[in-house]
XYZ file of C-alpha atoms in Angstrom:
776
model
C -51.231 -6.078 47.535
C -49.739 -6.078 51.005
C -48.711 -9.689 50.549
C -46.328 -8.671 47.738
C -43.685 -8.791 50.465
C -44.151 -12.569 50.368
C -41.676 -13.252 47.554
C -40.062 -16.149 45.762
C -36.877 -16.574 43.783
C -37.065 -16.315 39.978
C -38.756 -19.296 38.383
C -37.972 -20.407 34.845
C -40.491 -22.777 33.259
C -39.628 -24.546 30.010
C -42.099 -26.800 28.217
C -42.614 -28.610 24.951
C -45.368 -27.480 22.595
C -46.592 -29.093 19.406
C -46.931 -26.992 16.250
C -49.764 -29.197 14.982
C -47.665 -31.210 12.529
C -46.218 -33.578 15.106
C -43.018 -31.596 15.686
C -42.233 -30.370 19.176
C -40.575 -27.062 20.044
C -39.126 -25.911 23.361
C -40.671 -22.754 24.820
C -40.076 -21.011 28.114
C -40.968 -18.043 30.274
C -39.407 -16.525 33.397
C -41.477 -15.468 36.385
C -40.406 -12.282 38.183
C -38.624 -12.419 41.524
C -41.220 -10.448 43.496
C -44.774 -11.708 43.773
C -46.987 -13.990 45.730
C -47.130 -17.711 45.256
C -50.456 -17.094 43.555
C -48.562 -15.293 40.782
C -46.913 -18.572 39.798
C -50.300 -20.106 39.054
C -51.603 -16.920 37.393
C -48.573 -16.785 35.102
C -48.942 -20.463 34.324
C -52.542 -19.879 33.250
C -51.493 -16.788 31.305
C -49.034 -18.827 29.244
C -51.569 -21.699 29.016
C -49.303 -24.355 30.529
C -51.363 -27.223 31.906
C -50.395 -28.880 35.222
C -49.629 -32.121 33.360
C -47.331 -30.322 30.942
C -45.783 -28.416 33.811
C -45.070 -31.687 35.590
C -43.384 -33.200 32.547
C -41.342 -30.177 31.497
C -38.007 -28.788 32.612
C -38.416 -26.887 35.850
C -36.164 -24.385 37.570
C -37.806 -23.812 40.925
C -36.624 -22.321 44.179
C -33.638 -24.614 44.361
C -31.691 -22.684 41.721
C -31.083 -25.807 39.650
C -32.795 -27.510 36.737
C -35.024 -30.541 37.192
C -34.728 -32.240 33.851
C -37.343 -34.650 32.601
C -35.539 -37.701 31.171
C -38.201 -37.959 28.468
C -37.439 -34.565 26.925
C -34.590 -33.687 24.618
C -33.024 -30.298 24.148
C -33.856 -29.328 20.553
C -30.640 -27.293 20.226
C -28.146 -29.410 18.296
C -24.700 -28.972 19.777
C -21.508 -30.323 18.189
C -20.727 -33.821 19.386
C -17.193 -32.958 20.506
C -18.308 -30.044 22.702
C -20.925 -32.216 24.378
C -18.450 -35.076 24.864
C -15.789 -32.818 26.403
C -18.308 -31.272 28.765
C -19.563 -34.696 29.861
C -16.047 -35.990 30.507
C -15.109 -32.932 32.566
C -18.208 -33.206 34.718
C -18.201 -36.989 35.161
C -15.446 -37.039 37.776
C -16.981 -34.342 39.965
C -20.744 -34.842 39.627
C -22.671 -35.978 42.692
C -25.282 -38.649 41.964
C -27.072 -38.307 45.302
C -28.740 -35.509 47.211
C -26.611 -33.601 49.695
C -27.214 -33.685 53.430
C -28.710 -30.174 53.245
C -31.170 -31.223 50.534
C -32.241 -34.269 52.541
C -32.811 -32.104 55.621
C -34.775 -29.628 53.519
C -37.072 -32.415 52.283
C -37.668 -33.489 55.863
C -38.681 -29.952 56.756
C -40.996 -29.674 53.755
C -42.887 -32.812 54.765
C -42.926 -31.706 58.397
C -44.705 -28.419 57.662
C -47.005 -30.076 55.140
C -48.052 -32.549 57.830
C -48.838 -29.636 60.160
C -51.178 -28.082 57.601
C -53.117 -31.181 56.500
C -56.527 -30.278 57.931
C -56.429 -26.501 57.893
C -59.527 -24.750 56.474
C -57.878 -23.747 53.202
C -58.502 -24.622 49.579
C -55.616 -25.986 47.552
C -55.403 -28.208 44.461
C -54.324 -31.810 44.801
C -51.742 -33.150 42.373
C -52.032 -36.778 43.472
C -53.546 -39.384 41.235
C -53.556 -43.132 41.664
C -51.782 -44.859 38.786
C -53.131 -48.352 38.319
C -52.342 -51.184 35.959
C -54.849 -52.930 33.727
C -57.577 -55.158 35.121
C -57.760 -58.757 34.034
C -54.007 -59.262 34.300
C -52.030 -61.497 36.623
C -50.749 -58.452 38.509
C -54.362 -57.349 39.060
C -55.175 -60.657 40.776
C -51.815 -60.992 42.523
C -51.980 -57.578 44.218
C -54.712 -58.433 46.804
C -52.937 -61.727 47.448
C -49.657 -60.020 48.252
C -51.495 -57.300 50.185
C -52.960 -59.962 52.496
C -49.472 -61.400 53.024
C -48.211 -57.891 53.835
C -50.765 -57.536 56.623
C -49.625 -60.830 58.130
C -45.902 -60.139 57.989
C -46.240 -56.674 59.564
C -44.796 -56.732 63.069
C -44.727 -53.240 64.590
C -43.591 -50.854 61.899
C -44.466 -50.221 58.289
C -43.846 -52.951 55.712
C -43.864 -53.005 51.914
C -43.594 -56.116 49.758
C -43.062 -56.925 46.102
C -42.885 -60.040 43.948
C -40.623 -60.838 41.008
C -40.826 -63.507 38.279
C -44.551 -62.862 38.229
C -46.137 -65.361 35.866
C -42.792 -66.813 34.746
C -43.264 -70.557 35.210
C -39.589 -71.232 34.492
C -38.545 -69.482 37.727
C -39.734 -69.649 41.302
C -41.705 -66.627 42.533
C -39.421 -64.310 44.525
C -41.046 -62.185 47.239
C -39.060 -59.351 48.826
C -40.198 -57.764 52.098
C -38.854 -54.336 53.092
C -39.500 -53.273 56.668
C -38.324 -50.621 59.098
C -36.257 -51.497 62.157
C -35.296 -49.180 64.994
C -31.807 -47.749 65.401
C -29.445 -48.565 68.240
C -27.736 -45.237 68.917
C -24.359 -44.938 70.629
C -22.819 -41.914 72.313
C -20.267 -41.311 69.556
C -22.859 -41.607 66.825
C -25.207 -39.243 68.602
C -22.454 -36.713 69.102
C -21.534 -36.611 65.419
C -24.987 -36.712 63.900
C -25.177 -32.950 63.295
C -22.306 -32.946 60.823
C -22.331 -36.403 59.261
C -24.639 -37.873 56.667
C -27.174 -40.244 58.192
C -26.640 -43.813 57.004
C -29.074 -46.635 56.373
C -28.096 -50.268 56.783
C -30.085 -52.743 54.675
C -29.774 -56.170 56.289
C -30.829 -59.082 54.081
C -32.276 -62.311 55.473
C -33.590 -65.250 53.494
C -36.831 -66.475 55.047
C -36.677 -70.256 55.157
C -39.578 -70.717 57.575
C -37.769 -73.167 59.850
C -37.811 -71.351 63.211
C -41.287 -72.098 64.561
C -41.548 -75.458 66.388
C -44.305 -77.951 65.637
C -46.473 -79.517 68.335
C -49.450 -78.891 70.597
C -49.733 -75.476 72.246
C -46.718 -74.463 70.173
C -47.794 -70.831 69.758
C -48.155 -70.015 73.466
C -45.060 -71.981 74.519
C -42.965 -70.410 71.757
C -44.034 -66.922 72.791
C -43.464 -67.468 76.522
C -39.983 -68.896 75.935
C -38.954 -65.675 74.175
C -40.411 -63.163 76.652
C -37.867 -60.589 77.826
C -37.892 -58.298 80.838
C -40.642 -55.667 80.862
C -39.304 -52.106 80.822
C -39.767 -49.729 83.751
C -42.521 -47.847 81.899
C -44.507 -51.088 81.455
C -43.647 -51.803 77.830
C -43.749 -55.511 77.035
C -40.521 -56.905 75.575
C -39.890 -60.024 73.516
C -36.917 -61.574 71.776
C -39.089 -62.282 68.730
C -37.391 -59.984 66.244
C -38.845 -58.690 63.010
C -36.883 -61.258 60.991
C -37.968 -64.082 63.322
C -41.603 -63.018 63.002
C -41.408 -62.899 59.201
C -39.701 -66.296 59.178
C -42.423 -67.731 61.407
C -45.176 -66.470 59.115
C -43.568 -67.894 55.987
C -43.013 -71.245 57.700
C -46.541 -71.571 59.088
C -48.184 -70.495 55.832
C -46.039 -72.982 53.941
C -46.973 -75.790 56.339
C -50.672 -75.208 55.644
C -49.958 -75.647 51.910
C -47.815 -78.766 52.048
C -49.796 -80.655 54.715
C -50.530 -84.205 53.544
C -53.235 -85.187 56.041
C -56.102 -83.426 57.756
C -54.322 -83.741 61.112
C -51.219 -82.000 59.766
C -53.379 -79.269 58.273
C -55.285 -78.773 61.546
C -52.083 -78.440 63.590
C -50.501 -76.009 61.128
C -53.680 -73.918 60.814
C -54.308 -73.759 64.554
C -50.717 -72.753 65.267
C -51.003 -69.958 62.711
C -54.264 -68.609 64.149
C -53.090 -68.803 67.771
C -49.755 -67.169 66.941
C -51.499 -64.309 65.133
C -53.886 -63.806 68.055
C -51.028 -63.522 70.574
C -48.951 -61.238 68.379
C -51.852 -59.052 67.176
C -54.087 -58.683 70.251
C -52.848 -55.151 71.065
C -53.603 -53.975 67.542
C -57.051 -55.590 67.570
C -57.814 -53.914 70.871
C -56.689 -50.482 69.675
C -58.716 -50.755 66.497
C -61.767 -52.115 68.294
C -62.055 -49.341 70.875
C -59.792 -46.500 69.732
C -60.379 -46.200 66.026
C -59.849 -42.453 66.193
C -58.635 -39.988 68.814
C -60.633 -38.234 71.493
C -60.833 -34.456 71.126
C -61.630 -32.399 74.209
C -63.592 -29.270 73.310
C -64.232 -26.410 75.721
C -67.370 -24.269 75.805
C -65.478 -21.268 74.484
C -64.379 -22.997 71.294
C -65.798 -22.100 67.916
C -68.612 -23.935 66.189
C -66.228 -25.342 63.590
C -63.987 -26.773 66.295
C -67.022 -28.374 67.923
C -68.030 -29.945 64.607
C -64.522 -31.283 64.081
C -64.514 -32.755 67.585
C -67.910 -34.315 66.985
C -66.629 -35.872 63.776
C -63.836 -37.690 65.581
C -65.792 -38.698 68.686
C -68.529 -40.148 66.486
C -66.072 -42.421 64.711
C -64.866 -43.693 68.059
C -68.437 -44.752 68.826
C -68.460 -47.545 66.222
C -68.296 -50.167 68.929
C -71.026 -48.471 70.991
C -73.424 -48.132 68.057
C -72.895 -51.605 66.618
C -73.415 -53.229 70.019
C -76.567 -51.212 70.740
C -79.488 -53.485 71.752
C -82.371 -52.576 69.434
C -84.599 -55.570 70.238
C -86.707 -53.493 72.652
C -86.952 -50.426 70.384
C -90.308 -49.910 68.704
C -88.776 -48.303 65.620
C -86.698 -51.415 64.937
C -89.790 -53.413 63.900
C -91.321 -50.851 61.543
C -91.598 -52.181 58.013
C -89.811 -49.487 56.042
C -86.646 -49.016 54.029
C -86.007 -52.688 53.321
C -83.160 -53.300 50.871
C -83.821 -55.700 47.988
C -82.871 -58.970 49.704
C -83.164 -62.399 48.134
C -83.376 -65.678 50.049
C -80.143 -66.877 51.591
C -77.732 -68.500 49.175
C -76.315 -71.897 50.045
C -73.076 -70.284 51.265
C -74.899 -67.619 53.309
C -77.118 -70.262 54.848
C -74.066 -72.273 55.910
C -72.370 -69.189 57.398
C -75.566 -68.108 59.178
C -76.108 -71.512 60.774
C -72.430 -71.923 61.708
C -72.355 -68.511 63.430
C -75.626 -69.129 65.296
C -74.431 -72.554 66.458
C -71.190 -70.959 67.699
C -73.115 -68.285 69.647
C -75.471 -70.833 71.166
C -72.545 -72.911 72.401
C -71.235 -69.973 74.410
C -74.557 -68.686 75.695
C -78.065 -69.996 75.070
C -80.029 -67.260 73.299
C -83.742 -67.681 72.596
C -83.678 -64.954 69.936
C -81.568 -67.295 67.827
C -83.710 -70.405 68.234
C -85.491 -69.941 64.907
C -83.343 -70.076 61.791
C -84.612 -68.750 58.420
C -85.727 -71.314 55.867
C -83.641 -71.598 52.673
C -86.486 -70.165 50.536
C -87.506 -67.417 52.971
C -87.055 -63.677 52.383
C -85.317 -63.558 55.723
C -84.508 -59.830 56.056
C -87.910 -58.677 57.271
C -88.568 -56.592 60.389
C -87.880 -59.472 62.768
C -85.028 -60.917 60.723
C -83.354 -57.513 60.614
C -83.384 -57.235 64.419
C -82.040 -60.781 64.769
C -79.276 -60.053 62.260
C -78.223 -57.001 64.254
C -78.343 -59.064 67.444
C -75.896 -61.538 65.879
C -73.485 -58.700 65.000
C -73.783 -57.374 68.552
C -73.089 -60.773 70.117
C -70.034 -61.334 67.905
C -68.518 -57.906 68.645
C -69.111 -58.237 72.378
C -67.597 -61.718 72.364
C -64.587 -60.449 70.437
C -64.134 -57.643 72.968
C -64.218 -60.032 75.923
C -61.817 -62.426 74.175
C -59.255 -59.731 73.392
C -59.432 -58.415 76.961
C -58.870 -61.916 78.361
C -55.911 -62.544 76.064
C -54.355 -59.193 76.956
C -54.712 -59.975 80.642
C -53.124 -63.425 80.265
C -50.355 -62.025 78.089
C -49.457 -59.335 80.609
C -49.572 -61.854 83.433
C -47.127 -64.106 81.567
C -44.818 -61.148 81.034
C -45.040 -60.218 84.717
C -44.169 -63.712 85.914
C -41.358 -64.142 83.392
C -39.917 -60.728 84.337
C -39.950 -61.681 88.021
C -38.048 -64.887 87.209
C -35.488 -63.022 85.101
C -34.980 -60.479 87.885
C -34.739 -63.200 90.520
C -37.682 -61.927 92.570
C -40.235 -64.632 91.750
C -40.506 -68.318 90.889
C -44.026 -68.787 89.461
C -43.831 -69.979 85.881
C -46.095 -68.319 83.276
C -49.355 -70.182 82.738
C -48.882 -71.346 79.153
C -52.133 -73.324 79.102
C -54.299 -70.310 79.985
C -52.494 -68.155 77.433
C -53.133 -70.807 74.797
C -56.827 -71.026 75.708
C -57.205 -67.249 75.514
C -55.515 -67.184 72.091
C -57.809 -69.931 70.780
C -60.860 -68.081 72.086
C -59.881 -64.836 70.354
C -59.147 -66.559 67.053
C -62.538 -68.324 67.206
C -64.503 -65.099 67.732
C -62.515 -63.248 65.086
C -63.003 -66.104 62.602
C -66.803 -66.168 62.960
C -67.129 -62.380 62.761
C -64.951 -62.403 59.664
C -67.076 -65.134 58.071
C -70.237 -63.110 58.707
C -68.657 -59.978 57.233
C -67.566 -61.777 54.072
C -70.739 -63.839 53.641
C -73.075 -60.844 54.050
C -70.870 -58.145 52.537
C -73.677 -56.845 50.305
C -76.300 -56.565 53.040
C -74.086 -54.953 55.712
C -73.974 -51.447 54.108
C -77.810 -51.424 53.839
C -78.132 -52.655 57.395
C -75.810 -50.001 58.788
C -77.598 -47.266 56.807
C -80.881 -48.403 58.349
C -79.327 -48.400 61.817
C -77.864 -44.909 61.382
C -81.100 -43.472 59.976
C -83.283 -44.900 62.725
C -80.933 -43.826 65.498
C -80.902 -40.293 64.131
C -84.681 -40.276 63.858
C -84.968 -41.376 67.467
C -82.534 -38.617 68.556
C -80.204 -41.161 70.044
C -77.184 -39.677 71.790
C -75.026 -42.255 70.043
C -75.312 -40.385 66.733
C -76.161 -36.911 67.982
C -73.326 -34.605 66.963
C -74.328 -31.959 69.515
C -73.967 -34.441 72.346
C -70.971 -36.245 70.912
C -68.474 -33.832 72.395
C -70.081 -33.815 75.830
C -69.113 -37.414 76.560
C -65.706 -37.257 74.907
C -63.974 -38.054 78.165
C -66.087 -41.139 78.741
C -64.902 -44.540 77.645
C -66.397 -46.336 74.697
C -66.181 -49.595 76.604
C -66.070 -50.830 80.158
C -63.468 -50.051 82.833
C -61.415 -53.128 82.007
C -60.841 -51.965 78.463
C -59.971 -48.450 79.594
C -57.363 -49.818 81.998
C -55.710 -51.760 79.193
C -55.695 -48.786 76.817
C -53.533 -46.767 79.172
C -50.911 -49.497 79.569
C -50.587 -50.910 76.076
C -48.140 -49.652 73.522
C -50.196 -47.944 70.828
C -48.654 -48.672 67.448
C -50.883 -46.493 65.279
C -51.738 -42.828 65.695
C -53.786 -40.210 63.892
C -51.338 -37.391 64.682
C -49.413 -36.836 61.446
C -46.448 -35.497 63.399
C -46.059 -38.862 65.100
C -43.765 -41.441 63.439
C -46.381 -44.107 64.184
C -49.055 -42.162 62.274
C -51.612 -44.431 60.630
C -53.368 -43.033 57.553
C -55.872 -45.889 57.920
C -57.287 -44.238 61.045
C -57.545 -40.907 59.245
C -59.229 -42.565 56.273
C -61.720 -44.240 58.598
C -62.561 -40.913 60.252
C -62.999 -39.312 56.834
C -65.258 -42.111 55.596
C -67.430 -42.094 58.701
C -67.943 -38.337 58.526
C -69.117 -38.486 54.906
C -70.958 -41.815 55.115
C -71.204 -43.406 58.555
C -72.544 -46.727 57.211
C -69.615 -47.072 54.818
C -67.274 -46.195 57.679
C -68.855 -48.929 59.820
C -68.246 -51.539 57.113
C -64.611 -50.455 56.880
C -64.385 -50.465 60.690
C -65.152 -54.199 60.759
C -62.648 -54.827 57.965
C -60.031 -52.732 59.779
C -60.507 -54.539 63.112
C -60.222 -57.993 61.551
C -57.643 -57.237 58.853
C -54.540 -58.658 60.516
C -55.931 -61.827 62.024
C -58.136 -62.818 59.069
C -55.647 -62.099 56.286
C -54.684 -65.794 56.103
C -58.244 -66.596 54.975
C -57.846 -64.039 52.185
C -54.745 -65.893 51.020
C -56.662 -69.149 50.851
C -59.517 -67.550 48.941
C -57.295 -65.667 46.481
C -55.231 -68.734 45.618
C -58.288 -69.965 43.725
C -58.476 -67.080 41.259
C -60.780 -66.768 38.248
C -58.163 -67.536 35.645
C -57.493 -71.314 35.609
C -54.044 -70.859 34.070
C -52.940 -68.783 37.061
C -54.265 -70.972 39.860
C -51.249 -73.246 39.960
C -48.873 -70.282 39.901
C -50.711 -68.448 42.705
C -50.777 -71.524 44.934
C -47.048 -72.039 44.359
C -46.131 -68.618 45.753
C -46.333 -69.875 49.339
C -45.483 -73.466 48.554
C -42.326 -72.967 46.502
C -41.637 -69.238 46.577
C -38.324 -67.675 47.572
C -38.742 -65.082 50.353
C -36.256 -62.377 51.363
C -36.468 -59.773 54.104
C -34.670 -56.425 53.883
C -34.522 -54.700 57.270
C -33.878 -50.963 56.902
C -31.939 -49.905 60.005
C -30.741 -46.318 60.605
C -27.145 -46.167 61.789
C -28.317 -43.906 64.609
C -31.496 -42.186 65.666
C -31.295 -39.181 63.356
C -34.026 -36.579 63.945
C -32.327 -33.527 62.441
C -33.981 -31.160 59.995
C -33.846 -27.535 58.949
C -36.156 -25.392 61.062
C -39.439 -24.489 59.401
C -38.850 -20.782 59.968
C -35.469 -20.964 58.265
C -36.926 -22.904 55.339
C -39.643 -20.335 54.750
C -37.267 -17.389 55.158
C -34.351 -18.598 53.074
C -35.689 -21.144 50.620
C -39.018 -19.495 49.805
C -37.534 -15.979 49.760
C -39.515 -13.961 52.284
C -38.673 -10.256 51.974
C -37.106 -8.588 54.966
C -38.449 -5.063 54.435
C -41.028 -3.847 56.888
C -44.559 -3.111 55.762
C -46.972 -0.992 57.829
C -49.780 -3.508 57.501
C -47.585 -6.646 57.633
C -44.437 -5.975 59.620
C -43.914 -9.712 60.083
C -45.707 -11.674 57.322
C -43.975 -14.932 58.197
C -44.925 -14.535 61.851
C -48.551 -13.992 60.852
C -48.594 -17.207 58.824
C -46.973 -19.294 61.562
C -49.226 -17.821 64.227
C -52.279 -18.579 62.095
C -51.174 -22.217 61.647
C -50.749 -22.646 65.398
C -54.071 -20.987 66.092
C -55.975 -23.160 63.631
C -54.369 -26.380 64.845
C -55.175 -25.502 68.445
C -58.796 -24.694 67.619
C -59.054 -28.101 65.935
C -57.497 -29.931 68.887
C -57.235 -27.954 72.118
C -54.927 -30.539 73.700
C -52.175 -29.674 71.194
C -49.659 -27.067 72.273
C -48.049 -24.486 70.041
C -45.528 -25.834 67.562
C -41.996 -24.465 67.826
C -41.138 -23.397 64.278
C -37.518 -22.791 65.269
C -37.110 -26.413 66.316
C -34.803 -28.651 64.282
C -36.382 -31.872 65.593
C -37.827 -34.100 62.882
C -40.667 -36.350 64.051
C -40.856 -38.692 61.059
C -38.860 -41.577 59.678
C -38.168 -43.623 56.548
C -41.079 -45.023 54.571
C -40.833 -48.514 53.131
C -42.362 -47.736 49.720
C -39.885 -44.960 48.930
C -37.002 -47.058 50.281
C -37.948 -49.994 48.067
C -38.234 -47.824 44.944
C -34.898 -46.166 45.730
C -33.301 -49.618 45.956
C -34.518 -50.360 42.429
C -33.238 -47.015 41.142
C -29.878 -47.653 42.801
C -29.710 -51.160 41.301
C -29.993 -49.641 37.804
C -27.452 -46.854 38.353
C -24.951 -48.499 40.675
C -22.433 -49.356 37.972
C -22.468 -45.800 36.581
C -21.808 -43.853 39.788
C -19.205 -41.123 39.586
C -16.007 -41.268 41.686
C -17.254 -38.286 43.677
C -20.396 -40.218 44.651
C -18.502 -43.392 45.513
C -16.070 -41.465 47.737
C -18.708 -39.212 49.312
C -18.926 -41.252 52.512
C -22.430 -42.546 51.788
C -22.657 -46.231 52.697
C -24.467 -48.014 49.884
C -26.543 -51.154 50.466
C -24.707 -54.379 49.738
C -24.780 -55.483 46.129
C -26.634 -58.658 47.070
C -29.449 -56.400 48.290
C -29.694 -54.234 45.182
C -29.360 -57.293 42.930
C -32.767 -58.414 44.207
C -34.293 -55.363 42.504
C -32.880 -55.699 38.995
C -36.307 -56.559 37.572
C -39.114 -54.029 37.422
C -41.347 -53.625 40.469
C -44.934 -54.168 39.314
C -46.712 -54.893 42.629
C -45.917 -52.999 45.830
C -48.559 -53.274 48.574
C -47.875 -51.619 51.907
C -49.223 -52.304 55.379
C -50.553 -48.724 55.465
C -52.086 -46.340 52.968
C -49.585 -44.655 50.688
C -48.646 -41.098 51.690
C -48.127 -38.269 49.133
C -44.324 -38.506 49.468
C -44.179 -42.127 48.362
C -46.847 -41.566 45.721
C -44.712 -38.853 44.152
C -41.899 -41.376 43.749
C -44.354 -43.829 42.168
C -45.311 -41.060 39.743
C -41.637 -40.484 38.976
C -41.330 -44.142 38.008
C -44.383 -43.933 35.801
C -43.695 -40.655 34.009
C -39.887 -40.714 33.884
C -38.213 -43.986 34.747
C -40.706 -46.408 33.186
C -41.718 -44.035 30.381
C -45.375 -44.949 30.981
C -44.898 -48.527 29.804
C -45.816 -50.210 33.061
C -47.634 -48.968 36.149
C -47.048 -50.059 39.742
C -49.888 -51.657 41.664
C -49.576 -49.971 45.051
C -51.708 -49.317 48.108
C -54.407 -46.658 48.064
C -53.154 -43.090 48.365
C -54.116 -40.923 51.321
C -54.281 -37.146 51.033
C -52.510 -36.410 54.339
C -48.806 -35.677 54.286
C -46.637 -37.516 56.810
C -43.098 -36.489 57.870
C -40.862 -38.506 55.563
C -37.100 -38.935 55.284
C -35.477 -39.969 52.006
C -32.669 -42.567 51.902
C -29.231 -40.932 51.588
C -28.576 -42.930 48.409
C -31.645 -41.768 46.502
C -30.491 -40.884 42.941
C -30.323 -37.152 42.343
C -32.912 -36.938 39.568
C -35.503 -38.750 41.661
C -34.591 -36.696 44.738
C -34.926 -33.421 42.855
C -38.317 -34.549 41.557
C -39.416 -35.260 45.138
C -38.143 -31.876 46.326
C -39.956 -30.090 43.515
C -43.272 -31.869 44.206
C -43.104 -31.155 47.943
C -42.130 -27.530 47.297
C -45.022 -27.060 44.867
C -47.443 -28.550 47.402
C -46.156 -26.160 50.049
C -46.565 -23.186 47.706
C -50.180 -24.173 47.091
C -50.852 -24.451 50.795
C -49.196 -21.127 51.574
C -51.305 -19.531 48.884
C -54.417 -20.904 50.575
C -53.213 -19.802 53.999
C -52.614 -16.248 52.771
C -56.069 -16.146 51.195
C -57.631 -17.432 54.438
C -55.802 -14.800 56.510
C -56.923 -12.046 54.170
C -60.512 -13.305 54.197
C -60.573 -13.367 57.992
C -59.632 -9.691 58.280
C -62.501 -7.276 59.059
C -63.678 -5.194 56.118
C -62.295 -1.659 56.333
C -65.590 -0.168 55.158
C -67.589 -2.063 57.726
C -65.121 -1.097 60.424
C -65.360 2.587 59.505
C -69.151 2.492 59.675
């Protein structure tokens, strides 16, 4: 095999095996130094070691050190005194945290894994979602806390958890962990190459007392805190992450403790208007830019064209769902009706409320006739009317978000002129307030329709997709999808906004603002466009309609839990932990160095493969460029890390640190690593059971969840977390992650990289021309 030059260090695998009588014995085997990564998996199969057993055994991988499973015990019985003396001699010098080099290596592992997410290779997936039991309080509390997480998210990723769950003797305690940007100084930047990066965890108790009460409070509050716009057009505000979280807690609490209808109306309207002003950029991005635009040239391969079509089609959600089908002959053909019953009382109320709302804004004769309560309403005509309602709501939402964006930017422009002393016109607070109310109204009615008709929407979208494909519509024609990739999916006004707004979510996994939700949406729409369309509506409305989810979930099925759930917002204790890097640290080991030194590439020349590493890196660049021709070649010698800290892994590391803080060795305490304050770690003394995040969980964070389940928790209690996404994202571990957990993370990332390299090598070999065919 020419790829025998692709070598690894020796690997020792030890595992426990039962002899059939219940006794366990320790067995092991050593893999040779030379051999492909595929040999590791062949040898594992040869010795009949399952992946699960491999994951829970002692491992000695490429790091030259043992990764010990806390659940296992060495069967060799050593004298107590020898073990005690050895422990005492090592206690003073052991390091309980990963070194700077190990942290940089993990960054590099996740960086290269993110570069190889969508390559055409086959590799096994070791991720599995670990869920708790249904029918428990944590099962019902997870969606409730997930909705709160969406509301409290400001710009960056957020993870939340709740303690004292179900304990009626204590108040519920909710802890929010969120990322904050670093404020680098010259001295810090100069020393960042040699010093350990530090994380500051700033704790704030959220009392909910910052937001003022009164009419037009949301718009006036926002305008008062506008700061000068930057030279590149980025809007600035003095509403910090902690202020935003405090506002949300206060407004949600006011809606729970209101004594009269007037108090409830004021509190609810302030909440909706505030969310509209703060979230309008996100709503706009999700409405029109749900996935990236790929520009494909005529010379590109068929596979690249298909990939481009996949992503341009998902961006057409708005175009397809606002397509006027009332004049299409195929829309009235009586075929493929789903089994629809007459409208329920709730559906009838939602239907009439939405139609009345639409008629108030523009008289529409198609909506003059409402279905009777006993009528099988979803017939040929009813189906067209239902789609017309969806179209009207989406178009109204688009106009409302554009108007609010325009008013918001105008307020920023006027306030900036005043701050710079070049203008005197005050921002128009009244028009900003009106625009916010209009957006919240349209979003509310679209959300009500989505929830009230959740079972009929998938059938309706399947019908729409099928009929558009039958009619050869360009909207769902994959051959034509790439031809109009440069065209906008909305009007010129929307396109102008999209160039000026700060985009907070990206599909590029090398970008720190990467959003797995966008990638998941693209994946869903490619496999099942109708299912993707349903999730598109949920994704667009998620932030601004999450408060309605809180209201709905407070009335859960279990009567004994209703009072507890409603008391979370009313009487709960809320804390915010802002994770702030000491400086903007983007260092990592270069990918080339990692593959050469850590994965043991041989240096001898081979006639067929004089530079095996160069072939692999060149193939990665080539495949990524064929997938997206706008992407340049990646510099594998670069030491720039494009990722950041993830809130889920930070939160779990805080709990690990809380358990081990009192047992740290002197070497760890004096290592220069700045630990979070004890009042921060004390919040995490109890077990984390629920941990929703504002984004889908990446493989890095999921591996730490698995560590908790298999090692730390000993499989007694699972963590209810957000759904896992298959794409790797560049991830940095906190400097105070305990060593055992850090080594587990390193091992999992290294194993994933080995699997991918094995697939890459197989793909390179398969792409080579057959020698026999060439000779002929």
